[in-house]
mmCIF file of C-alpha atoms in Angstrom:
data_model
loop_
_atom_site.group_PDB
_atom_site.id
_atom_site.type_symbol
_atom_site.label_atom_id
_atom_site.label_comp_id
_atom_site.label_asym_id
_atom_site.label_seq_id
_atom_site.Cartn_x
_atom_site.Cartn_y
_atom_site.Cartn_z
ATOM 1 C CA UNK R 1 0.000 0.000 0.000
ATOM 2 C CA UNK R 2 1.572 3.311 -0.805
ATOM 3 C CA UNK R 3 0.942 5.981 1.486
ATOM 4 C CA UNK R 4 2.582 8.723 3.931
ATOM 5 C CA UNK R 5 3.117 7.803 7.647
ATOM 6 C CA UNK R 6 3.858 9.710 10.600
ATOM 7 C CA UNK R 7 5.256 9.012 14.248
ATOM 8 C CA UNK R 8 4.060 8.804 16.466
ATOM 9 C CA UNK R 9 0.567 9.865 16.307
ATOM 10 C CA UNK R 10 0.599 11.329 19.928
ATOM 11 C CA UNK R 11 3.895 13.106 21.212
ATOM 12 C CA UNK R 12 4.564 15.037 24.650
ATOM 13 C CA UNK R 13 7.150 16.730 25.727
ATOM 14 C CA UNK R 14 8.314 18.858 28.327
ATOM 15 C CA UNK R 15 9.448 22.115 27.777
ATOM 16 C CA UNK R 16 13.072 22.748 26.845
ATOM 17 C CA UNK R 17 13.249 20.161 24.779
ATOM 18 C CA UNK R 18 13.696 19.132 21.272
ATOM 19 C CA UNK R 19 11.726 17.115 19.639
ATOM 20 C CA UNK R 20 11.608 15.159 15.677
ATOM 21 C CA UNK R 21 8.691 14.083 14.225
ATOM 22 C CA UNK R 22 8.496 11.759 11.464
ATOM 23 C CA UNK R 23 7.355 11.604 8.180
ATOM 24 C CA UNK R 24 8.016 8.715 5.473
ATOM 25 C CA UNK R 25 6.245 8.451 2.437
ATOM 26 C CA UNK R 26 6.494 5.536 -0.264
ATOM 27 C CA UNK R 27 4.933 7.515 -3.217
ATOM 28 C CA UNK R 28 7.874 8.027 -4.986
ATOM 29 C CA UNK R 29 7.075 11.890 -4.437
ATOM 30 C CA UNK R 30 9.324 14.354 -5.248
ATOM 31 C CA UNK R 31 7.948 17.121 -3.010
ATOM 32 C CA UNK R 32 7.017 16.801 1.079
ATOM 33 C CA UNK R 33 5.816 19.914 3.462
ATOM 34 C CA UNK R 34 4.710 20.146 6.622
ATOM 35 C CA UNK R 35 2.062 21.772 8.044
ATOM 36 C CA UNK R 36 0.651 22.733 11.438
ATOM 37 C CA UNK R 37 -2.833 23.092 12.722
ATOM 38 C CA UNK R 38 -4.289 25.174 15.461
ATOM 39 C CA UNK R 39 -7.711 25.465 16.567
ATOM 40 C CA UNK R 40 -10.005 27.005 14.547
ATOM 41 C CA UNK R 41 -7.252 27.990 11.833
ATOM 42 C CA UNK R 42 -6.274 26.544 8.766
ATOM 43 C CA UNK R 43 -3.146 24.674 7.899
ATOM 44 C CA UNK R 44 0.344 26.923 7.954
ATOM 45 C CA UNK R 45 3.123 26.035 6.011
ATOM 46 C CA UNK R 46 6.049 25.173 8.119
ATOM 47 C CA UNK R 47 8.549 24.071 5.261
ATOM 48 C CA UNK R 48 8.643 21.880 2.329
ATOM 49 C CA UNK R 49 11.640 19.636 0.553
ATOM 50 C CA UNK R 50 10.982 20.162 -3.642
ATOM 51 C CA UNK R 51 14.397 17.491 -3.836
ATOM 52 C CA UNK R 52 16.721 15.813 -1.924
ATOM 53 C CA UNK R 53 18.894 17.784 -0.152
ATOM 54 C CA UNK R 54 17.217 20.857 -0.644
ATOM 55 C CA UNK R 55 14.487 22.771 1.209
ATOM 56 C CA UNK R 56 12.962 26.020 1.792
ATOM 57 C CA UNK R 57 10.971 27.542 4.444
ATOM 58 C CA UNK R 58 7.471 28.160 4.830
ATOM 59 C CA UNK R 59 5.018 31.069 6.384
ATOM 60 C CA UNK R 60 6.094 29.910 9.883
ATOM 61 C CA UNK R 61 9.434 28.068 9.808
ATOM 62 C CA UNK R 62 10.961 29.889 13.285
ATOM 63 C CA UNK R 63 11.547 27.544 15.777
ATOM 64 C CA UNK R 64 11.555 24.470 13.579
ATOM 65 C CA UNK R 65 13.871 22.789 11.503
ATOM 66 C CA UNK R 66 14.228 19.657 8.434
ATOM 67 C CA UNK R 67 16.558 17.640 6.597
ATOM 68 C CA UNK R 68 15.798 15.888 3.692
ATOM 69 C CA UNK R 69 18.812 13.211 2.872
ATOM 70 C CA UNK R 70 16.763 10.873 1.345
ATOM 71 C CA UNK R 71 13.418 11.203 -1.077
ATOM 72 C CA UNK R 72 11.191 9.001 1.215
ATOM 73 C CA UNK R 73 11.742 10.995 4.569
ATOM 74 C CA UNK R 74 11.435 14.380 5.430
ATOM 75 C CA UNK R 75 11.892 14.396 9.818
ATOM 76 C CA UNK R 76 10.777 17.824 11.249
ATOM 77 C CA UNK R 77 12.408 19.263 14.479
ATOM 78 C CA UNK R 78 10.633 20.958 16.817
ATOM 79 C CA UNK R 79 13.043 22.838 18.940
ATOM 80 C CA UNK R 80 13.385 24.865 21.966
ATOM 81 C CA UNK R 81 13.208 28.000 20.413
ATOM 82 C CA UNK R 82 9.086 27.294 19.738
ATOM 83 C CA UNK R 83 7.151 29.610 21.458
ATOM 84 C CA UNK R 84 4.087 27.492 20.828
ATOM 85 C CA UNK R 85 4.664 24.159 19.843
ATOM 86 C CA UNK R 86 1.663 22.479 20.689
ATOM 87 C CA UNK R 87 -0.513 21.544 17.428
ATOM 88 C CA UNK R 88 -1.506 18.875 15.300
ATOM 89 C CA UNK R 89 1.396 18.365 12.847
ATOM 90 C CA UNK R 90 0.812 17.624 9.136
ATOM 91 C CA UNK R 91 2.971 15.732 6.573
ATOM 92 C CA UNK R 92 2.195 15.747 3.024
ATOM 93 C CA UNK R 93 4.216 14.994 -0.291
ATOM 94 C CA UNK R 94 3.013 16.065 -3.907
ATOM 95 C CA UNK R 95 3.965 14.016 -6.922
ATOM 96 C CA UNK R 96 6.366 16.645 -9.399
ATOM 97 C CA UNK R 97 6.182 17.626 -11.888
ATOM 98 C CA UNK R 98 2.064 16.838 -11.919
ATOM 99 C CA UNK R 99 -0.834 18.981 -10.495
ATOM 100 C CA UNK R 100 -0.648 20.586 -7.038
ATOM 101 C CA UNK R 101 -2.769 17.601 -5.393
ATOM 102 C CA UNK R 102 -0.845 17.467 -2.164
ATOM 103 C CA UNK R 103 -1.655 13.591 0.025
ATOM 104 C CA UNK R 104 -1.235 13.875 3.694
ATOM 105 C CA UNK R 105 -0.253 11.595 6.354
ATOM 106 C CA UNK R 106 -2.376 10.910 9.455
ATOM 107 C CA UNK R 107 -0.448 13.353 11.636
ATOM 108 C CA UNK R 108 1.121 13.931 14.927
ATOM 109 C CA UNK R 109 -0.633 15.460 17.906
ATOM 110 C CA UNK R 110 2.233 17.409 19.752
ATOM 111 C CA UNK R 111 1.575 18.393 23.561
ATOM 112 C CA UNK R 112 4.039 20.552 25.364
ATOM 113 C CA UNK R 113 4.238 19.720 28.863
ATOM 114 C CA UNK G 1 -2.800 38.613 4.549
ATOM 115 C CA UNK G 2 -5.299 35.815 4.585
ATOM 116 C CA UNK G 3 -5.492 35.347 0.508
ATOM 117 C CA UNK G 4 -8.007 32.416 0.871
ATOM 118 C CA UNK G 5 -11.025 32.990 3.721
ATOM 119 C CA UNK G 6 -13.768 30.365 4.368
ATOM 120 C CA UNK G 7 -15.852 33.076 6.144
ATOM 121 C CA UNK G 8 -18.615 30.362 7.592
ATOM 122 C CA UNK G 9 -16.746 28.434 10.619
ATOM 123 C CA UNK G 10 -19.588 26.088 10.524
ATOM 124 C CA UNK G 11 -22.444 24.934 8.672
ATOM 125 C CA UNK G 12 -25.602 22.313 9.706
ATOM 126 C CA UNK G 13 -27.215 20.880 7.195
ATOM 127 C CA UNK G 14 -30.330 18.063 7.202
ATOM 128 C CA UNK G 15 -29.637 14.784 6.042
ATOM 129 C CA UNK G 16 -30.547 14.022 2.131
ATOM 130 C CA UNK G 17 -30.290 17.836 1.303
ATOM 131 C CA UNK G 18 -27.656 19.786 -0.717
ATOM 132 C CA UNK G 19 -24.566 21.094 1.615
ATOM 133 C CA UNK G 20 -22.834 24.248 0.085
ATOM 134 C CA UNK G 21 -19.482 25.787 1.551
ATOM 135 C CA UNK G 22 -17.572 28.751 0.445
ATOM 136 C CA UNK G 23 -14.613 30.233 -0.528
ATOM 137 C CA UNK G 24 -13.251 33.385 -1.405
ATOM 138 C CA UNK G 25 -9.676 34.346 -2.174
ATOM 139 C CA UNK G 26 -8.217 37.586 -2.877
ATOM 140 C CA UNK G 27 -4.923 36.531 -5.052
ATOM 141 C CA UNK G 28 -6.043 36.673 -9.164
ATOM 142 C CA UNK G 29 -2.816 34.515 -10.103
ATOM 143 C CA UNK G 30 -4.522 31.595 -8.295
ATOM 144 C CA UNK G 31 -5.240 29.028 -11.669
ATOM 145 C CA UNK G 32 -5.875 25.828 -9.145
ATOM 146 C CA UNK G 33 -8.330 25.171 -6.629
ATOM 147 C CA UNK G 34 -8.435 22.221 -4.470
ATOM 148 C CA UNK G 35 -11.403 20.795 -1.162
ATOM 149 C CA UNK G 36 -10.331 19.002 1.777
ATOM 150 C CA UNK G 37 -12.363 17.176 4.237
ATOM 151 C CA UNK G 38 -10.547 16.440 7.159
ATOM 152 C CA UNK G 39 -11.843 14.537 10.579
ATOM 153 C CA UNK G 40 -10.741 15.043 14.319
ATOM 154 C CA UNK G 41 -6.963 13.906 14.262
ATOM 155 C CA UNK G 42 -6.625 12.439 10.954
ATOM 156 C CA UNK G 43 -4.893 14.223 7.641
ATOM 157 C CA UNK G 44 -7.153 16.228 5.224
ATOM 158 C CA UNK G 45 -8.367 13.714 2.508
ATOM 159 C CA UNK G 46 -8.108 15.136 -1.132
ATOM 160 C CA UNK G 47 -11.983 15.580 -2.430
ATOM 161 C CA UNK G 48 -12.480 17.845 -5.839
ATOM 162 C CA UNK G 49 -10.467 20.054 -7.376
ATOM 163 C CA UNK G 50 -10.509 22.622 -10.325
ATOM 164 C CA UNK G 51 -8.472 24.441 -12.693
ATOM 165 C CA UNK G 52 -8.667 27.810 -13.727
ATOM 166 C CA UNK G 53 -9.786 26.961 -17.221
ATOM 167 C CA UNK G 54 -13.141 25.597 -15.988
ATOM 168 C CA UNK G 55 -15.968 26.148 -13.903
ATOM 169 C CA UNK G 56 -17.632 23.441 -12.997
ATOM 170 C CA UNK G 57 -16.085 20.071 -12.115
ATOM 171 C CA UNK G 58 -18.279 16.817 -10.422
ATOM 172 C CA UNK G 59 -17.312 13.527 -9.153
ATOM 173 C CA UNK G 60 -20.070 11.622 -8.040
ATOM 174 C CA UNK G 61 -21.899 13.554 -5.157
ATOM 175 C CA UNK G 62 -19.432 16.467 -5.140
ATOM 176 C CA UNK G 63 -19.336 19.553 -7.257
ATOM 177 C CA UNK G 64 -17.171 22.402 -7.206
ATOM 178 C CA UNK G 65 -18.044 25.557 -9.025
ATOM 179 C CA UNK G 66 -15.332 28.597 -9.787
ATOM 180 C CA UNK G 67 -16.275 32.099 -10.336
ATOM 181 C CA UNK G 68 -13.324 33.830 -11.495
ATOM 182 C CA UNK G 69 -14.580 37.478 -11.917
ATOM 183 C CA UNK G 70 -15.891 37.016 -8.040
ATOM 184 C CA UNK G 71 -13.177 35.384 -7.076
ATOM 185 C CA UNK G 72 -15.543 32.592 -5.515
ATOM 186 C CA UNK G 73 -15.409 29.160 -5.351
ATOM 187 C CA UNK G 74 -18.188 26.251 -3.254
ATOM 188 C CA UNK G 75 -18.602 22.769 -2.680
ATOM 189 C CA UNK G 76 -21.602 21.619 -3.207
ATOM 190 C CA UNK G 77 -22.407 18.084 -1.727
ATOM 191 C CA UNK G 78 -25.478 16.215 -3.089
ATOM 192 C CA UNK G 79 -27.106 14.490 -1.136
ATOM 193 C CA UNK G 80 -25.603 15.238 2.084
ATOM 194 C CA UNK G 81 -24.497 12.047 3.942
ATOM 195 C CA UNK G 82 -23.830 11.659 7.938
ATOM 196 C CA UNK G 83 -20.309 10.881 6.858
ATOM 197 C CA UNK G 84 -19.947 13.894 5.010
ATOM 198 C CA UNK G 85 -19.811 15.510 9.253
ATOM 199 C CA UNK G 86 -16.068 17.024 8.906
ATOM 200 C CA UNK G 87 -14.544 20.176 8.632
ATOM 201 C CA UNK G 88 -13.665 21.091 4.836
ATOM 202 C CA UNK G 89 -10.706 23.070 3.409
ATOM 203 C CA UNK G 90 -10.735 25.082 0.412
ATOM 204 C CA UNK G 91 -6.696 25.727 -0.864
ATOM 205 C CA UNK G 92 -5.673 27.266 -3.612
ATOM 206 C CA UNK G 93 -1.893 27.628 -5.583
ATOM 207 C CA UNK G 94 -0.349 29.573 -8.436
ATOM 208 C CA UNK G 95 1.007 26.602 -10.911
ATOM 209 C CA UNK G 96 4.709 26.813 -11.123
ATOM 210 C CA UNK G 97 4.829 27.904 -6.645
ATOM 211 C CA UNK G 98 4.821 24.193 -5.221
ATOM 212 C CA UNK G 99 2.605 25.834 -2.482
ATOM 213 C CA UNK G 100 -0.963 25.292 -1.551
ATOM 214 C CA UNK G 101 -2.825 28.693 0.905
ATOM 215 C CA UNK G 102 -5.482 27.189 3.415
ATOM 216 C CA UNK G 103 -8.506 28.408 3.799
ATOM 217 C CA UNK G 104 -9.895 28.339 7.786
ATOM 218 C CA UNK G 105 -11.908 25.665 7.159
ATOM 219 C CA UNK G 106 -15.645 24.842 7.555
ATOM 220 C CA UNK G 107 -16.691 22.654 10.188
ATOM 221 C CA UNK G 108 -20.148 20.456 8.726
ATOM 222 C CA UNK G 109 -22.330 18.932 10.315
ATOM 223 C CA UNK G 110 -25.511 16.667 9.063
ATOM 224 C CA UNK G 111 -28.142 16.157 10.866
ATOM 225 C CA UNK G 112 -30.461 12.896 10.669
#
């Protein structure tokens, strides 16, 4: 079954602390973002991975950080340095150079302690 | 800057009768137009989406109109379905950006 997958699906940590969540995805996509969600808002764009070894940041990147070393994972990093880390986080990966359909995972639920 | 606004946080709607939610967006170079639904802690599942070329596109019970000149975009679902109960995103992206722009989302609800 091809798909994207995230762990874990419920994450708490205490404050201070790091944190990497993680996304894998055996689409064979070329692009992968993440997202987060809040309450009542729609999704924000945290940062997204067009290739291998390359990445850009999103509406909301401080605070967080990537790496993208190989096509099929994309790991975010929460750090210290987020003010407000608690959220639902998304994955998702878009098949290039095709339309701008974008397939999520099932998420991460991130609770600061 | 919010460039794509779902203005109606929530909607009810009667079981067997035709759900509509909204969209606006404010950016012209927008040319692709995608709906979410999305339950409590899952990922959005892809729906409908349209290009700037068209508008109208259906798949089965779900249609999504485009009015360019208004900027406007719904989702119409027909019949609605208890299943259909989720909050829906409208998104939107310039071809050529690699980035989709949330809407708010619209939390639905169908009644029995």
């Amino acid at each position: 079954d091809g798909g994207i997958t995230q762990s874990p699906k419920y994450l708490f940590r205490k404050e201070g602390q790091n944190v990497t969540l993680s996304c894998e995805q055996n689409l064979n996509h070329d692009a992968m973002y993440w997202y987060r969600q809040d309450p009542g808002q729609g999704l924000r764009l945290i940062y997204y991975s067009q290739i291998v070894n390359d990445f850009q940041k999103g509406d909301i990147a401080e605070g967080y950080s990537v790496s993208r070393e190989k096509k099929e994972s994309f790991p975010l990093t929460v750090t210290s340095a987020q003010k407000n880390p608690t959220a639902f986080y998304l994955c998702a990966s878009r098949d290039q150079p095709g339309a701008d359909t974008q397939y999520f995972g099932p998420g991460t639920r991130l609770t600061v302690l | 800057d919010q460039q794509v606004k779902q203005n109606s946080p929530s909607l009810s709607v009667q079981e067997g009768r035709i759900s509509i939610l909204n969209c606006d967006y404010t950016n012209s170079m927008f040319d692709y137009f995608l709906w979410y639904k999305k339950y409590p802690a899952e990922g959005p599942t892809f729906l409908i989406s349209i290009s700037s070329i068209k508008d109208k596109n259906e798949d089965g019970r779900f249609t999504v109109f485009l009015n360019k000149s208004a900027k406007h975009l719904s989702l119409h679902i027909v019949p609605s379905q208890p299943g259909d109960s989720a909050v829906y995103f409208c998104a939107a992206s310039v071809q050529g950006a690699q980035k989709l722009v949330f809407g708010q989302g619209t939390r639905l609800t169908i009644n029995p």
